[in-house]
Structures are given as structure tokens and as C-alpha cells.
Amino acid sequence: MIYLDGRGKMSKIVIEGGKPITGRLRIQGAKNAALPLMAASILMGEGERLLLRNVPHLKDVETMESILSFMGFLPEREGNSLSLVAPKDIKGEVPYDLMRKMRASVLILGPLLSKKGKVVLPLPGGCPIGTRPIDLHLKGFSLMGAEIAIKHGYIEAKADGKLRGAKIYLDFPSVGATENIIMAATLAKGTTVIENAAREPEIHNLMDLLYKMGVDIGRDGESTIVIKGVEELKGSEISVIPDRIVAGTYIIAGVITKGNIRVENVNPFHMEALLAKLNEAGVRVEHGENWIEASFVERLSGIKITTLPYPGFPTDLQAQMMSLLSIAKGTSIITETIFENRFMHVSELRRMGANIRVEGNSAIIDGVESLSGAQVIATDLRAGAALVLAGLSATGITVVSKAEHIDRGYESFVENLSSLGARITREED
Ligand code: UD1
């Protein structure tokens, strides 16, 4: 059976490559913004309602809905809107089977601890792209007065009454730690200052929501965030920002197939690093206030890319760029500085004829004329998307298995690509 909506139990994507991807596409809301916004609902007082708009239909969003349901919320979906009403008593424990489905479930830790003064939650495991510890999150909570113990795979965090505002310097601008500490600080006693905080647009989205919910929160310069704790947060509403990674993926799909894509409902200012690099490689890029159009002009030139915290080049577009640069003229170098093990797509791209070698945290890509279709495995969400892009440009048939990874972050991926001219189907394994 073939499903075109990219969901359900299907797990293989089959692509007949070589057809240019062209047309316009409206981009979904950002997964990485929706998840912390949903977690912020834990901070509301009883009976308060949070209304989120532009919420994408994704596996990870469903997982967060299940976690909140377990805690007593009644999530209500209507189209792209999601409404969450705070229950009387929020459960402070979530079973391992639910938490382990998604690493980002760790985002409930900060708000729960702040709200209840005590939480017992399963420690998230590693994931294919790296060990991804949460030491920076825990260090922040302990500076705010929480006692933290790890026992039998669970984190037990306890505050003596309320958390206290604190000055917290992050050794690295971790996105999740910044979000978790911000949320923990909203109900703490006094002021919290986070230095070397992450600057990703998704964090602005969260700060905007918390401000609307009654928190005195702002930035002091680019990398310092100041939060004054309040007694209770009220309900509010906000739109999830457009997904800059999904937008970037479709733009690359256009270019890698020698086509032309216009993505709409995007914020080009969130995507400057990608647009600059595409431009440098020879792509023609134009944009307006909320759209970007990227066109293939001639074979791309090799470039150097280093992934960095925002506003640097996003690690979540590294794999997709590697597919693109595999068929550029000359040599490209991609250096990954955010995750220690995010080159698992390299061996799969090699199966498709790419000439890539890894030296430490750099991949050296000698561009080939074209890729050839092969059977490959999606090892994680973005690697999966990158292999589909490679398949779209390759000669012959590419079969990407474990395609369910892609459902975590891309809404109707197969259907969208198909509407843009790709010969692509999804099949049962
Ligand atoms: C978020 C994004 C993810 C993206 C990543 C980097 C969400 C739901 N996910 O993940 O898509 O790839 O940002 O842009 O928003 N680290 C520590 N200790 C910590 C926390 C992080 O050492 O306590 C390390 C991690 O192992 C990793 C690096 O810091 O090497 C970046 O992690 P972080 O910014 O926290 O990413 P996430 O929030 O997990």
C-alpha cells in the first residue's frame, strides 16, 4: 500500500530521481518552536488556556501531546491550532516509555520543577547523533536551589519551596538548556540572568509567549536573558514561527534537482547563513518579507561550511547540504562543531556514488558529476531528509528505508515533494 501523506506505519520512501523540483510551497510551523511552547503550558495556573497556532502535524508534537495528556491536560486540536487547558493537579511523573520516544521531552523538566517544586523523570538516553547530555540544564536548576540526584535512570529534582533566581553562565549556548532554564525561572523567586544563552529564533518565540503570559522577560544584549519570576502565569495565545529547517530542506531539494523553489510563510532573516552559503555556491537567491525563491543556474562550486550555534550555519541543515555539495564542482569541506557523531549519512551517500571522506569532525567532499540511486538507510531525522534529496537528484531508483524518522519533523514530506514534481512514493516495509 502507498501513502502519500508521509504518516502511518510506512517506512520506505522510493524515489525515481532526475526530475527537477519546481513550484511554490507554504512552510509548516517549526517543530523546535512548537515543543517548548507546548511545555510552557505547564506553567499556567489552573483552568488557564494556551492557544497555539500554526502547530505542525508531526510525530514529535503528538508525543508532547501524549506527555501533557498523561500529566492531566486535555489537548484539543483543530486544524493547525492546539489548545491546552491547565488541570487542577499536574502530575509530576511521566513514565519512561513515554519520555524515551523523544529527547525533547526533557523540556518538561524546567517548567515542572518550577511549578511543583519536585519532579521525578526518566533520564533521556543518548541518540544517534551524539550522547547529548543534559548537564547544563541540571547545573542551571541546581544554581537555582534545586537538589538533584540521579537514581535508577531517573532524575529526582527537588526545590526547598520555590526555586530561586540565580546568575547562570552556560558553558555552551545549548538550545534546550536555555529553554528549560528560562521556563524554570518564570515561577522562581527573584531574578534569573542567563549568560551565553542560545539565540535561536525558537527561543525568541518562547520568550514572546512567556511575556504574553505575564512574565517580565527580556534580553540584555544578544546573549544574556533576564527573567523576573512571577506568582502565576496566565493563559495566552501565539503562532509558532515558520520552520527554517524545513524551508531550507525544500530549497535544497529545488537546487539539487536543477529546479526552482519558492517557499512561502517563512522568515528569511532566520535563514541568512543558509542563503549566504547557497549564494556563495552559485545559487540565485531572492527573497521578500515572507518568501524565498532559489533557482539553479549552473553547476555549483564547492564551498566550506562550519556548523555553529545561531546565527551560524545550523547543524540541522548539515546533512542536506552535504547531499547538495556531493555533486558540486571541486572540493567542499563541512565541519560539524555542534554534535560529535553527525556524519552517519556519509556512508549512505557514498553508496550513492558520493566521494566523501571524514577527517575528525570534518567531511571532505570531492564533487562528482551525479549520484546514482541505491538502497540506503535513514539513521535520523535530518539524515533521512538528506538521503531523499540525494535520491531526487540521482539517476535511477533510490529506496530510503527507516523513513519513519522523517515523520518526526516533516509534515507531508512525500506528498509535498510529489506536488512539486518529484516521482516519489511511500511504501510499507
Ligand atoms: C536543539 C534542537 C535540535 C538541534 C540542536 C542544535 C530542539 C527540540 N532540538 O536540540 O534540532 O540540532 O538544538 O541546534 O529544539 N550539550 C551538552 N550539555 C547539555 C546540553 C547540550 O553538552 O546540557 C551539548 C549537546 O550534546 C550537543 C550541543 O550541546 O553537542 C548542542 O545541544 P543543544 O543546543 O542542547 O541541542 P538540543 O536542545 O538538544
Coordinates of C-alpha atoms in Angstrom, one line a residue, residues 28 58 95 98 116 120 160 169 190 211 245 270 277 307 312 316 333 384:
Q28 CA 4.8 24.4 8.2
L58 CA 4.2 15.7 13.4
P95 CA 6.7 7.0 32.6
L98 CA 6.5 7.9 27.0
K116 CA 5.7 21.7 41.6
V120 CA 10.9 12.6 39.1
D160 CA 13.1 23.7 49.1
Y169 CA 26.6 31.1 32.8
G190 CA 13.6 36.8 42.2
Y211 CA 6.0 37.7 28.1
I245 CA 15.0 23.9 8.7
H270 CA 16.1 33.4 10.3
K277 CA 26.2 29.8 1.6
T307 CA 28.0 24.4 11.8
G312 CA 25.8 30.4 12.5
D316 CA 20.1 20.6 11.3
I333 CA 34.6 20.9 3.4
G384 CA 16.7 10.8 6.3

